mmCIF file of C-alpha atoms and ligand atoms in Angstrom:
data_model
loop_
_atom_site.group_PDB
_atom_site.id
_atom_site.type_symbol
_atom_site.label_atom_id
_atom_site.label_comp_id
_atom_site.label_asym_id
_atom_site.label_seq_id
_atom_site.Cartn_x
_atom_site.Cartn_y
_atom_site.Cartn_z
ATOM 1 C CA MET S 28 -154.148 176.523 -42.906
ATOM 2 C CA PRO S 29 -156.906 174.222 -43.363
ATOM 3 C CA ALA S 30 -157.104 172.280 -47.248
ATOM 4 C CA VAL S 31 -159.825 174.736 -49.167
ATOM 5 C CA THR S 32 -161.779 172.985 -52.069
ATOM 6 C CA ALA S 33 -164.096 174.928 -54.687
ATOM 7 C CA SER S 34 -165.707 174.260 -57.902
ATOM 8 C CA ALA S 35 -167.587 175.399 -60.785
ATOM 9 C CA PRO S 36 -170.241 173.750 -62.954
ATOM 10 C CA GLY S 37 -169.950 173.886 -66.453
ATOM 11 C CA LYS S 38 -172.298 176.129 -68.641
ATOM 12 C CA ILE S 39 -174.707 175.780 -71.981
ATOM 13 C CA ILE S 40 -175.978 179.180 -73.976
ATOM 14 C CA LEU S 41 -179.863 177.952 -74.382
ATOM 15 C CA PHE S 42 -180.504 181.043 -76.639
ATOM 16 C CA GLY S 43 -178.643 184.152 -77.857
ATOM 17 C CA GLU S 44 -174.298 183.021 -77.992
ATOM 18 C CA HIS S 45 -172.814 185.695 -80.624
ATOM 19 C CA ALA S 46 -175.856 188.266 -80.797
ATOM 20 C CA VAL S 47 -175.317 188.737 -76.973
ATOM 21 C CA VAL S 48 -171.901 189.685 -77.891
ATOM 22 C CA TYR S 49 -173.794 193.285 -79.780
ATOM 23 C CA GLY S 50 -175.825 193.769 -76.453
ATOM 24 C CA GLN S 51 -178.794 191.476 -77.585
ATOM 25 C CA PRO S 52 -180.179 188.619 -74.633
ATOM 26 C CA ALA S 53 -178.912 185.945 -73.917
ATOM 27 C CA ILE S 54 -179.979 183.117 -72.320
ATOM 28 C CA ALA S 55 -177.225 180.388 -70.624
ATOM 29 C CA VAL S 56 -177.699 177.492 -67.729
ATOM 30 C CA PRO S 57 -175.387 175.829 -65.354
ATOM 31 C CA VAL S 58 -174.457 171.864 -66.179
ATOM 32 C CA THR S 59 -173.280 170.365 -62.439
ATOM 33 C CA GLN S 60 -172.045 167.544 -63.742
ATOM 34 C CA VAL S 61 -169.197 168.507 -65.056
ATOM 35 C CA GLN S 62 -167.525 170.544 -62.623
ATOM 36 C CA ALA S 63 -163.946 172.276 -62.569
ATOM 37 C CA ARG S 64 -162.097 171.849 -59.361
ATOM 38 C CA CYS S 65 -159.377 173.089 -57.570
ATOM 39 C CA THR S 66 -157.925 172.411 -53.781
ATOM 40 C CA VAL S 67 -155.298 174.597 -52.302
ATOM 41 C CA VAL S 68 -153.151 172.600 -49.334
ATOM 42 C CA ALA S 69 -150.453 174.739 -47.307
ATOM 43 C CA ILE S 70 -146.589 173.078 -48.123
ATOM 44 C CA PRO S 71 -145.043 174.117 -44.634
ATOM 45 C CA THR S 72 -141.514 173.184 -45.181
ATOM 46 C CA ALA S 73 -141.699 175.402 -48.303
ATOM 47 C CA PRO S 74 -140.417 179.042 -48.727
ATOM 48 C CA ALA S 75 -143.373 181.796 -48.697
ATOM 49 C CA GLY S 76 -144.094 182.469 -51.949
ATOM 50 C CA ARG S 77 -143.503 179.229 -53.229
ATOM 51 C CA VAL S 78 -146.796 178.265 -55.549
ATOM 52 C CA GLU S 79 -146.951 174.819 -56.765
ATOM 53 C CA ILE S 80 -149.605 174.052 -59.149
ATOM 54 C CA ASP S 81 -150.872 170.541 -60.494
ATOM 55 C CA ALA S 82 -154.002 170.095 -63.226
ATOM 56 C CA PRO S 83 -152.858 166.618 -64.093
ATOM 57 C CA ASP S 84 -155.876 167.057 -67.005
ATOM 58 C CA ILE S 85 -154.013 169.423 -69.236
ATOM 59 C CA GLY S 86 -150.304 167.504 -68.503
ATOM 60 C CA LEU S 87 -148.762 170.825 -66.309
ATOM 61 C CA LYS S 88 -146.931 170.458 -63.151
ATOM 62 C CA SER S 89 -145.172 173.618 -62.650
ATOM 63 C CA THR S 90 -144.367 176.777 -59.899
ATOM 64 C CA LEU S 91 -146.496 179.760 -60.352
ATOM 65 C CA GLU S 92 -143.082 181.538 -61.267
ATOM 66 C CA GLU S 93 -142.602 179.079 -63.664
ATOM 67 C CA LEU S 94 -145.644 179.837 -65.879
ATOM 68 C CA SER S 95 -146.238 183.423 -67.951
ATOM 69 C CA PRO S 96 -148.678 185.811 -65.758
ATOM 70 C CA ALA S 97 -150.872 185.710 -68.630
ATOM 71 C CA HIS S 98 -150.931 181.899 -68.471
ATOM 72 C CA PRO S 99 -154.880 181.163 -67.851
ATOM 73 C CA LEU S 100 -154.226 178.866 -64.488
ATOM 74 C CA ALA S 101 -151.316 182.014 -63.271
ATOM 75 C CA LEU S 102 -153.387 184.780 -63.925
ATOM 76 C CA PRO S 103 -156.592 184.062 -61.312
ATOM 77 C CA LEU S 104 -154.435 183.691 -58.848
ATOM 78 C CA HIS S 105 -152.302 186.761 -59.811
ATOM 79 C CA LEU S 106 -155.632 188.734 -59.657
ATOM 80 C CA VAL S 107 -156.964 187.278 -56.601
ATOM 81 C CA ARG S 108 -153.325 188.117 -54.983
ATOM 82 C CA GLU S 109 -154.209 191.929 -56.478
ATOM 83 C CA GLN S 110 -157.363 191.866 -55.763
ATOM 84 C CA LEU S 111 -156.792 191.236 -51.458
ATOM 85 C CA GLY S 112 -153.634 193.698 -52.015
ATOM 86 C CA ILE S 113 -151.311 190.980 -50.261
ATOM 87 C CA PRO S 114 -147.767 190.710 -51.624
ATOM 88 C CA ALA S 115 -146.850 187.770 -51.998
ATOM 89 C CA PHE S 116 -148.571 184.214 -51.399
ATOM 90 C CA PRO S 117 -147.868 182.113 -48.111
ATOM 91 C CA ALA S 118 -146.182 178.392 -49.624
ATOM 92 C CA CYS S 119 -149.284 176.863 -51.235
ATOM 93 C CA ARG S 120 -149.555 173.712 -53.831
ATOM 94 C CA LEU S 121 -152.872 173.977 -56.071
ATOM 95 C CA ARG S 122 -154.282 170.917 -57.696
ATOM 96 C CA ILE S 123 -156.576 171.447 -60.408
ATOM 97 C CA THR S 124 -158.904 169.512 -62.363
ATOM 98 C CA SER S 125 -161.852 169.464 -64.675
ATOM 99 C CA THR S 126 -164.436 166.718 -66.020
ATOM 100 C CA ILE S 127 -165.274 169.989 -68.510
ATOM 101 C CA PRO S 128 -163.975 169.041 -72.133
ATOM 102 C CA ILE S 129 -161.409 172.745 -72.766
ATOM 103 C CA ALA S 130 -162.872 174.119 -75.738
ATOM 104 C CA SER S 131 -166.254 172.686 -76.258
ATOM 105 C CA GLY S 132 -168.772 175.381 -74.934
ATOM 106 C CA LEU S 133 -169.068 174.509 -72.072
ATOM 107 C CA GLY S 134 -166.964 176.899 -70.309
ATOM 108 C CA SER S 135 -164.414 175.456 -68.641
ATOM 109 C CA GLY S 136 -162.150 178.249 -68.850
ATOM 110 C CA ALA S 137 -164.469 180.625 -66.707
ATOM 111 C CA ALA S 138 -164.913 177.204 -64.596
ATOM 112 C CA VAL S 139 -161.559 176.863 -64.143
ATOM 113 C CA SER S 140 -161.347 180.511 -63.080
ATOM 114 C CA VAL S 141 -164.081 180.366 -61.038
ATOM 115 C CA ALA S 142 -162.496 177.506 -59.024
ATOM 116 C CA VAL S 143 -159.376 178.816 -58.367
ATOM 117 C CA ALA S 144 -160.321 182.077 -57.343
ATOM 118 C CA ARG S 145 -163.238 180.610 -54.695
ATOM 119 C CA ALA S 146 -160.041 177.876 -53.246
ATOM 120 C CA VAL S 147 -157.109 180.273 -52.917
ATOM 121 C CA SER S 148 -159.335 183.243 -51.287
ATOM 122 C CA ALA S 149 -160.870 180.978 -48.834
ATOM 123 C CA PHE S 150 -157.562 179.646 -48.355
ATOM 124 C CA LEU S 151 -156.168 183.059 -47.664
ATOM 125 C CA GLY S 152 -159.186 183.773 -45.547
ATOM 126 C CA HIS S 153 -160.401 186.190 -46.876
ATOM 127 C CA PRO S 154 -163.631 184.252 -49.134
ATOM 128 C CA LEU S 155 -164.207 186.686 -52.138
ATOM 129 C CA SER S 156 -167.862 187.648 -53.067
ATOM 130 C CA ASP S 157 -169.386 186.336 -55.934
ATOM 131 C CA GLU S 158 -168.841 189.593 -57.799
ATOM 132 C CA GLN S 159 -165.560 189.178 -57.678
ATOM 133 C CA VAL S 160 -164.833 186.244 -58.273
ATOM 134 C CA SER S 161 -167.086 186.644 -61.297
ATOM 135 C CA GLY S 162 -164.883 189.915 -62.155
ATOM 136 C CA ILE S 163 -161.756 188.241 -61.652
ATOM 137 C CA ALA S 164 -162.875 185.240 -64.323
ATOM 138 C CA PHE S 165 -164.349 187.854 -66.650
ATOM 139 C CA ARG S 166 -160.824 189.617 -67.043
ATOM 140 C CA VAL S 167 -158.726 186.368 -67.676
ATOM 141 C CA ASP S 168 -161.878 185.245 -70.659
ATOM 142 C CA GLN S 169 -160.903 188.755 -72.108
ATOM 143 C CA THR S 170 -156.985 188.124 -72.004
ATOM 144 C CA HIS S 171 -158.045 184.756 -73.853
ATOM 145 C CA HIS S 172 -161.070 185.440 -76.091
ATOM 146 C CA GLY S 173 -160.558 188.626 -77.046
ATOM 147 C CA THR S 174 -164.252 190.446 -76.832
ATOM 148 C CA PRO S 175 -166.762 188.171 -74.122
ATOM 149 C CA SER S 176 -170.256 189.364 -73.524
ATOM 150 C CA GLY S 177 -169.731 188.211 -69.000
ATOM 151 C CA ILE S 178 -171.973 185.869 -69.882
ATOM 152 C CA ASP S 179 -170.146 182.258 -69.505
ATOM 153 C CA ASN S 180 -168.524 183.677 -65.967
ATOM 154 C CA THR S 181 -171.649 185.123 -64.991
ATOM 155 C CA VAL S 182 -173.953 181.910 -65.124
ATOM 156 C CA ILE S 183 -171.006 179.956 -63.517
ATOM 157 C CA THR S 184 -170.109 181.584 -60.742
ATOM 158 C CA TYR S 185 -173.708 182.330 -59.168
ATOM 159 C CA ASN S 186 -174.035 178.920 -60.766
ATOM 160 C CA GLN S 187 -178.342 179.597 -62.231
ATOM 161 C CA PRO S 188 -180.239 179.960 -65.235
ATOM 162 C CA ILE S 189 -179.938 183.522 -66.352
ATOM 163 C CA TYR S 190 -181.210 186.168 -68.723
ATOM 164 C CA PHE S 191 -177.954 188.259 -69.863
ATOM 165 C CA VAL S 192 -177.881 191.317 -71.306
ATOM 166 C CA ARG S 193 -173.934 192.600 -71.529
ATOM 167 C CA GLY S 194 -173.188 195.492 -69.385
ATOM 168 C CA GLU S 195 -176.762 195.165 -67.194
ATOM 169 C CA PRO S 196 -177.274 193.430 -64.262
ATOM 170 C CA PHE S 197 -177.994 189.957 -65.302
ATOM 171 C CA GLU S 198 -181.671 188.883 -64.116
ATOM 172 C CA ARG S 199 -181.819 184.824 -62.206
ATOM 173 C CA LEU S 200 -184.598 183.121 -64.355
ATOM 174 C CA THR S 201 -186.417 180.455 -62.185
ATOM 175 C CA LEU S 202 -187.844 177.915 -64.468
ATOM 176 C CA HIS S 203 -191.468 176.572 -63.404
ATOM 177 C CA HIS S 204 -191.243 173.626 -65.546
ATOM 178 C CA PRO S 205 -187.744 171.420 -65.158
ATOM 179 C CA PHE S 206 -186.849 169.934 -68.986
ATOM 180 C CA TRP S 207 -184.297 168.023 -70.474
ATOM 181 C CA MET S 208 -181.948 168.387 -72.913
ATOM 182 C CA VAL S 209 -178.952 166.250 -74.132
ATOM 183 C CA ILE S 210 -175.823 167.733 -75.073
ATOM 184 C CA GLY S 211 -173.629 166.720 -77.962
ATOM 185 C CA ASN S 212 -169.904 166.830 -78.475
ATOM 186 C CA SER S 213 -168.837 167.588 -82.183
ATOM 187 C CA GLY S 214 -164.948 166.347 -80.640
ATOM 188 C CA ILE S 215 -163.929 169.642 -82.727
ATOM 189 C CA ALA S 216 -162.290 171.799 -80.591
ATOM 190 C CA SER S 217 -164.199 175.671 -80.760
ATOM 191 C CA PRO S 218 -161.954 178.177 -81.519
ATOM 192 C CA THR S 219 -164.128 181.079 -80.036
ATOM 193 C CA LEU S 220 -162.005 183.691 -79.837
ATOM 194 C CA THR S 221 -161.370 183.759 -83.900
ATOM 195 C CA VAL S 222 -164.999 183.128 -84.598
ATOM 196 C CA VAL S 223 -165.600 186.115 -82.808
ATOM 197 C CA GLU S 224 -163.473 188.036 -84.219
ATOM 198 C CA GLU S 225 -164.652 186.696 -87.868
ATOM 199 C CA VAL S 226 -168.532 187.977 -86.817
ATOM 200 C CA ARG S 227 -166.605 190.844 -85.562
ATOM 201 C CA GLN S 228 -164.961 191.779 -88.764
ATOM 202 C CA ARG S 229 -167.649 190.622 -90.516
ATOM 203 C CA TYR S 230 -169.947 193.424 -88.683
ATOM 204 C CA GLN S 231 -167.993 196.175 -89.423
ATOM 205 C CA SER S 232 -167.473 194.857 -92.940
ATOM 206 C CA SER S 233 -170.969 194.678 -93.803
ATOM 207 C CA PRO S 234 -173.091 196.055 -91.281
ATOM 208 C CA SER S 235 -175.875 196.043 -93.027
ATOM 209 C CA SER S 236 -176.354 191.456 -93.689
ATOM 210 C CA ILE S 237 -175.336 190.751 -89.895
ATOM 211 C CA GLU S 238 -177.878 193.931 -87.694
ATOM 212 C CA PRO S 239 -181.259 191.733 -89.026
ATOM 213 C CA ILE S 240 -179.170 188.690 -87.872
ATOM 214 C CA LEU S 241 -178.549 190.194 -84.708
ATOM 215 C CA LEU S 242 -181.706 191.449 -83.811
ATOM 216 C CA ALA S 243 -183.497 188.257 -84.954
ATOM 217 C CA ILE S 244 -181.613 186.474 -82.411
ATOM 218 C CA GLY S 245 -182.887 189.016 -80.298
ATOM 219 C CA GLU S 246 -186.051 188.353 -81.045
ATOM 220 C CA ILE S 247 -186.257 184.469 -80.435
ATOM 221 C CA VAL S 248 -184.507 184.971 -77.240
ATOM 222 C CA ARG S 249 -187.200 187.614 -75.490
ATOM 223 C CA GLN S 250 -189.518 185.025 -76.992
ATOM 224 C CA ALA S 251 -187.960 182.199 -75.565
ATOM 225 C CA ARG S 252 -188.192 184.296 -71.601
ATOM 226 C CA ALA S 253 -191.446 184.433 -72.034
ATOM 227 C CA ILE S 254 -192.024 180.762 -72.624
ATOM 228 C CA LEU S 255 -189.631 179.857 -70.198
ATOM 229 C CA ALA S 256 -192.135 181.712 -67.581
ATOM 230 C CA SER S 257 -195.403 180.138 -69.338
ATOM 231 C CA ASP S 258 -197.209 176.816 -68.726
ATOM 232 C CA SER S 259 -196.526 174.834 -71.836
ATOM 233 C CA LEU S 260 -193.056 174.842 -73.118
ATOM 234 C CA GLU S 261 -193.911 172.885 -75.973
ATOM 235 C CA PRO S 262 -192.312 175.966 -78.666
ATOM 236 C CA LEU S 263 -188.905 176.129 -77.338
ATOM 237 C CA GLY S 264 -188.175 173.216 -79.496
ATOM 238 C CA ALA S 265 -188.839 175.483 -82.683
ATOM 239 C CA LEU S 266 -186.973 178.424 -81.400
ATOM 240 C CA LEU S 267 -183.823 176.884 -80.677
ATOM 241 C CA THR S 268 -183.644 175.215 -84.509
ATOM 242 C CA GLU S 269 -184.512 179.028 -85.440
ATOM 243 C CA ASN S 270 -181.677 179.919 -83.489
ATOM 244 C CA HIS S 271 -179.170 177.291 -84.726
ATOM 245 C CA GLN S 272 -180.841 178.363 -88.587
ATOM 246 C CA ARG S 273 -179.355 182.078 -87.434
ATOM 247 C CA LEU S 274 -176.522 181.347 -86.596
ATOM 248 C CA GLN S 275 -175.527 179.068 -90.116
ATOM 249 C CA GLU S 276 -176.319 182.634 -91.198
ATOM 250 C CA LEU S 277 -173.805 184.023 -89.602
ATOM 251 C CA GLY S 278 -171.528 181.540 -90.519
ATOM 252 C CA VAL S 279 -170.468 179.999 -86.959
ATOM 253 C CA SER S 280 -171.879 176.444 -87.815
ATOM 254 C CA CYS S 281 -169.957 174.291 -89.211
ATOM 255 C CA PRO S 282 -171.053 170.628 -91.074
ATOM 256 C CA GLU S 283 -170.157 168.548 -88.452
ATOM 257 C CA LEU S 284 -172.302 170.348 -85.950
ATOM 258 C CA ASP S 285 -174.565 170.594 -88.570
ATOM 259 C CA HIS S 286 -175.520 167.212 -89.136
ATOM 260 C CA LEU S 287 -175.285 166.469 -84.908
ATOM 261 C CA VAL S 288 -178.270 168.922 -85.532
ATOM 262 C CA ASN S 289 -180.069 167.238 -87.891
ATOM 263 C CA ALA S 290 -179.530 163.963 -86.223
ATOM 264 C CA ALA S 291 -180.686 164.960 -83.161
ATOM 265 C CA LEU S 292 -183.801 166.188 -85.045
ATOM 266 C CA GLN S 293 -184.631 163.221 -86.549
ATOM 267 C CA ASN S 294 -184.747 160.983 -83.946
ATOM 268 C CA GLY S 295 -187.121 162.872 -82.174
ATOM 269 C CA ALA S 296 -185.570 166.002 -80.981
ATOM 270 C CA LEU S 297 -187.900 169.155 -80.417
ATOM 271 C CA GLY S 298 -185.077 171.562 -81.353
ATOM 272 C CA ALA S 299 -181.889 171.826 -81.343
ATOM 273 C CA LYS S 300 -178.943 174.078 -81.764
ATOM 274 C CA LEU S 301 -175.049 174.449 -81.726
ATOM 275 C CA SER S 302 -173.823 176.015 -78.659
ATOM 276 C CA GLY S 303 -171.399 178.689 -77.075
ATOM 277 C CA GLY S 304 -168.729 179.832 -79.911
ATOM 278 C CA GLY S 305 -169.221 177.407 -82.942
ATOM 279 C CA ARG S 306 -167.335 176.230 -85.480
ATOM 280 C CA GLY S 307 -167.286 172.789 -83.090
ATOM 281 C CA GLY S 308 -167.548 172.187 -79.365
ATOM 282 C CA ASN S 309 -171.580 171.434 -78.624
ATOM 283 C CA MET S 310 -174.679 171.745 -79.785
ATOM 284 C CA ILE S 311 -177.977 170.589 -77.704
ATOM 285 C CA ALA S 312 -181.130 169.581 -78.141
ATOM 286 C CA LEU S 313 -184.191 169.995 -76.440
ATOM 287 C CA VAL S 314 -186.295 166.467 -76.013
ATOM 288 C CA GLU S 315 -189.064 164.810 -73.423
ATOM 289 C CA GLU S 316 -187.886 162.792 -70.806
ATOM 290 C CA GLY S 317 -188.117 159.875 -72.376
ATOM 291 C CA GLN S 318 -187.005 160.459 -75.507
ATOM 292 C CA ALA S 319 -183.395 161.146 -74.067
ATOM 293 C CA ALA S 320 -181.173 158.118 -74.511
ATOM 294 C CA ARG S 321 -182.103 158.041 -77.907
ATOM 295 C CA VAL S 322 -181.516 161.047 -79.326
ATOM 296 C CA ALA S 323 -177.948 160.762 -76.810
ATOM 297 C CA ASP S 324 -177.232 157.602 -78.794
ATOM 298 C CA ALA S 325 -178.416 158.636 -82.617
ATOM 299 C CA LEU S 326 -176.020 161.957 -81.314
ATOM 300 C CA ARG S 327 -172.836 159.194 -80.759
ATOM 301 C CA ARG S 328 -173.440 157.325 -84.303
ATOM 302 C CA ALA S 329 -173.168 160.864 -85.868
ATOM 303 C CA GLY S 330 -170.405 161.167 -84.759
ATOM 304 C CA ALA S 331 -170.392 162.928 -81.107
ATOM 305 C CA VAL S 332 -167.666 161.982 -79.087
ATOM 306 C CA SER S 333 -169.709 161.973 -76.363
ATOM 307 C CA THR S 334 -173.214 163.640 -74.607
ATOM 308 C CA LEU S 335 -174.230 164.017 -72.009
ATOM 309 C CA ILE S 336 -178.385 163.876 -70.339
ATOM 310 C CA THR S 337 -178.770 167.424 -67.846
ATOM 311 C CA ARG S 338 -181.989 168.144 -66.627
ATOM 312 C CA VAL S 339 -182.366 171.841 -66.845
ATOM 313 C CA GLY S 340 -184.644 174.226 -63.731
HETATM 314 C C1 MEV P 419 -169.211 181.707 -75.670
HETATM 315 O O1 MEV P 419 -169.794 180.623 -74.831
HETATM 316 C C2 MEV P 419 -170.227 182.933 -76.233
HETATM 317 C C3 MEV P 419 -170.216 183.644 -77.189
HETATM 318 O O2 MEV P 419 -171.224 184.322 -76.918
HETATM 319 C C4 MEV P 419 -168.778 184.873 -77.013
HETATM 320 C C5 MEV P 419 -169.268 185.466 -75.456
HETATM 321 O O3 MEV P 419 -170.728 185.430 -75.298
HETATM 322 O O4 MEV P 419 -168.573 186.317 -74.938
HETATM 323 C C6 MEV P 419 -169.669 183.381 -78.412
#
């Protein structure tokens, strides 16, 4: 069996995180400068069923058997085996690497699941469809993130800008005018599971205070979609910043993210917001191409541990 490699990009949510869990739309785009990668090679000398996993970025070297079945690197393998209906794997070694910062809102978990599912199924001679791969990444996310909307696994599997409504077929967005974003990493791990759960508790205990915020975010996303299809992207910046304000009201920002958002706005960004689960992880800023370096510098001076400039569309 020849060696097989597959990779998957990171992602950012441009508009609509958290509200998307409650049926509002959201817009997400892939970030291809960062990637998760999985290479599978046969071990001809080992007995069938032995699967070795080497993930140097997280210091993990183990066999599949030694990992708990729900482990984020083991579960996609079990799900591929289940999906293909094969009793055991041929002896093989997986090397899993990723340049996507973990717990930063860039979808590192879903990207690893997608890369593993693709590489392993291709290695077995039965490459899974995008739909199957996305479904596997969704099930892994469900195990580790409670009640995910499905937006992360979808945008990462299909590697395209998407307009996403939970439980509905997603829409591929054609962006007529590319634009530039600066991504700033707060360096704080984003506790997505906890934050999503907290929003849920607030929603259950006081729906009348949360519902208007979710509806307002949904309206921002619909306006953003219309702008992305139009000739002028100018109003997009104000919508990003408005979305951030709604997320603050929802209680999912933190002083560090607010500080980075303000630093971006004070240094020429057209708009900025947190992206992903919040309370840490990344923020994003819309910039004119010529301002990208200046905004990235300002973000690092304001405490971002890393920045990335990405062209969307
Ligand atoms: C996480 O990337 C986005 C959230 O909206 C959760 C989800 O949609 O599953 C916070």
